[in-house]
Amino acid sequence: MNAIRIEESRAAKTPLPGGPNGRKNVDIWSLLLEGRAFIALIVLIIIFALLSDSFLTVNNLITMTKHVAYNAILALGMLFVILKGGIDLSVGSTVGLSGVVAGTLLQGWQLTLFDVVVYPPVWVVVAASLAVGTLVGFINGVLVTRFNVAPFIATLGMLYVARGAALLISNGTTYPRLAGSEELGNQGFLLIGGGRILGIPTAIWIMVVFALAAFFILRRTPFGRWVYATGGNERAAELSGVPVRKVKLRVYMISGFCAAVTGLIISSELTSAAPQLGETFELNAIAAVVIGGAALTGGRGNVRGVLIGAFVIGFLSDGLVLLGVSTFWQITIKGAVIILAVMLDQAQQRITRSKNAALAAADKQSSRQAPTGA
Amino acid sequence: MTSHALANRVVMRARGITKTYGPTRALKGVDFEIRSGTVTVLFGENGAGKSTLMKILSGVETPTDGVLELDGEEIRLQDTVDAARRGIAIIHQELSLCPNLSVRDNIYMGRELVRGIVVDERAENAKARELMARLEEDLDPRTLVADLRLGQQQVVEIARALAGEARVLIMDEPTSALSGSEVEVLFSLIRELTANGVAIVYISHHLEEALEIADHAVVFRDGELVAKGDRGEIDINWVISNMVGRSADDLAPDLLDEFGEVALSLRSVTVADPANPSRLAVEELSLDVRKGEVVCLYGLMGAGRTELLEALAGRVPIQKGTVVVNGRELRGESIGERIQLGLALVPEDRQRDGLVQTMSVGENSSLASLLSFVKGAWIRRRGENEGIAKGIADVRVKTAGPGASITSLSGGNQQKVVIGKVLMTEPDVILLDEPSRGIDVGAKAEIFALMAREARRGLAVLFATSEVGEALGVSNRVVVMSKGRIVREFDPRTTTREDLMVASGETTDDDTIGSTTA
């Protein structure tokens, strides 16, 4: 009886698309809506290109894309968490923490017990930073799965804890020289963010690799499918044998890992590691995911959308800087864009829902008319 | 029945009410009268149209066609507030109270007594106290609703309707959460209300209980009002025969007569109620299901059927007892591991537990058997597509394609997807909890035909239902559950509907059943 009730009221609340005339409109609108983030990006590029001569130069595009890459890598990790139906507020702090871990190891690691200073090679430094970032994600995941802390609260707590850890390790100061030296054998860290391959900054390459990896993981592995299923309906996923807890734990670890990567890239680019690095980065990452059409309720979103979202945010900020628009306006405009994106997403969902409800009703009717066949 | 002096004036009348959802007609030209000072009971199976009519009478929905009259005047109800203003109140089956507010605040929610611009809490308290006294419920109006037992919450719900001075009071399953003594209080209250001229519309699945209070009865089937009668002319057989019509007998699919070895064996299985761990939902239950056999778990809501099936599937822990699947004893395996062992559940609530609404038909179908399509790290796309195509065809899902959204399917087709998903895991034992819930008669027949086919193929089938027609029509053996225990077993070929209803406690006081059959 309950099920019937739910179905009926759903069907009743979603109006059917209009007659044959109304229908065409709906289709054009839904097409525009579906491609809205991409259209917005094109419109942005056109506007900035018209207003500024230097916007469409190769150098500027490369610089902007490098900035996009920082946010995009974070956002790709965030995508996993949001698809699962969670949120990760700790990524900005993890960026800072991973940079500080790299910084402290490159400056030399004081082993007081043996009264020696150890200078680990760069690959160890990188591995240690990534491990620390993944550990932050692991703790988030354990809090969420084992202790049933709401993701918002768990990661909010870790936002402070990870930032505090970064400040404690560095004693609040910035590690200034990350170049390493030849005699210590720890050179090469600066290549991560400062290097170029085929004239393109490594950060952009890393973004491309991560995007491809995320794409294939989400589309082609059982784990990816499980992330979507868990976010779409955790109970149904669980009853279908999906290891829901493991999935949840892993998405936070992926997000922490991505944050650590971002921390390494930026510290390397800046040739210094500040404990304050990455403040409010989590918000940009969430914004990119949302602009890309992902639902914060989980189960809906994709890599393409996240990339477009990251580009929209990145190009918008850099374009406004180029035009000399005040920072205050930049922030305001960014906020408005996020709200608009979500409103359009709601509109699209309404259309999809009513279409599906109409199809379901038609299906029900046809099965009534031909009840046999089994 | 002293009340009849005031009675039998038509307060509210529905004429030719039709309600369509898209192309589906939930109500087909229903004529219906509500008389003051009487209790009109609505009977009908799930989906017969009772709830839709109640929603229309209480302003939740507007009819597609037909008119409502109140005191002979045509009215158009805007919403429930409008209906309440006209003296029409509804007590919902699901409680609609705010647990974070007090009893008083809930009773006066939306119609607070005010003095100037502030709520007159003292007046509200006093009146709420009066209401509680009338309902013989010793409750401080300032108690938080969250702290109340379910039965007490139901009383608050009723008090809320009374506070609005309803002339027409609609009660949708008001006793489902009440204990035996609370039901008595409710009934005496109903009598008091009718003596004051209030018209009551009453829906309940407890047939005999509802008959006890009925002045008039009407029966719905497939969106039509098929029979009506007054007290004196009606009895339980009249209700059942009109409720069921012929549709249940159409189900009867072919089943095997001889079965294979035991595929699922339960011994003294005890399960705690997940909602209230101090209570046992299933107690010392033992049962065998053989290959090729269809066993029906019949029982009322709260009998423990769902908890038993969920415990078998691995969603809730089994507190005590052993479960053997295909000769292997379960030892706390996860849901996924049990699916690998050949034990899978089609859950009761399709929307909540069966489907991932954000995924397509195909993705839903392959979700439980995904690992069988994996090679190395990747899902083999062609293998998965072939598997899905086969799975969908196997259960005859009608869909535009595997890529179609699951929400674009009707309830019946969605249910087939859920069953298909489970069958794609190649189970040996399949558990189905209310497999026909919320689907059309036609689709129902298809679902049961599928179930029977799988049994003929050698699966052990255990399904739960609260509909007598299904229990008798599509099983080899009916096991009646009440209060977490097996009360009796029946052979459906030699059993009547009445036998089942009596055994389940549907037609008698719960307490006596518990003690006579334990």
XYZ file of C-alpha atoms in Angstrom, chain B residues 17 36 52 79-80 122 144 240 258 266 290 398 426 480:
14
model
C -15.226 10.613 -9.222
C -23.502 11.781 9.573
C -6.857 7.598 -3.856
C -5.802 21.500 -0.285
C -5.886 19.807 3.097
C -1.969 28.081 28.440
C 7.766 15.460 23.385
C -13.709 -11.243 1.005
C 7.734 -33.232 -6.188
C 16.476 -22.782 9.190
C 13.357 -27.699 -1.034
C 9.372 -4.001 -21.522
C 22.223 -17.493 -10.673
C 1.586 -18.576 8.666
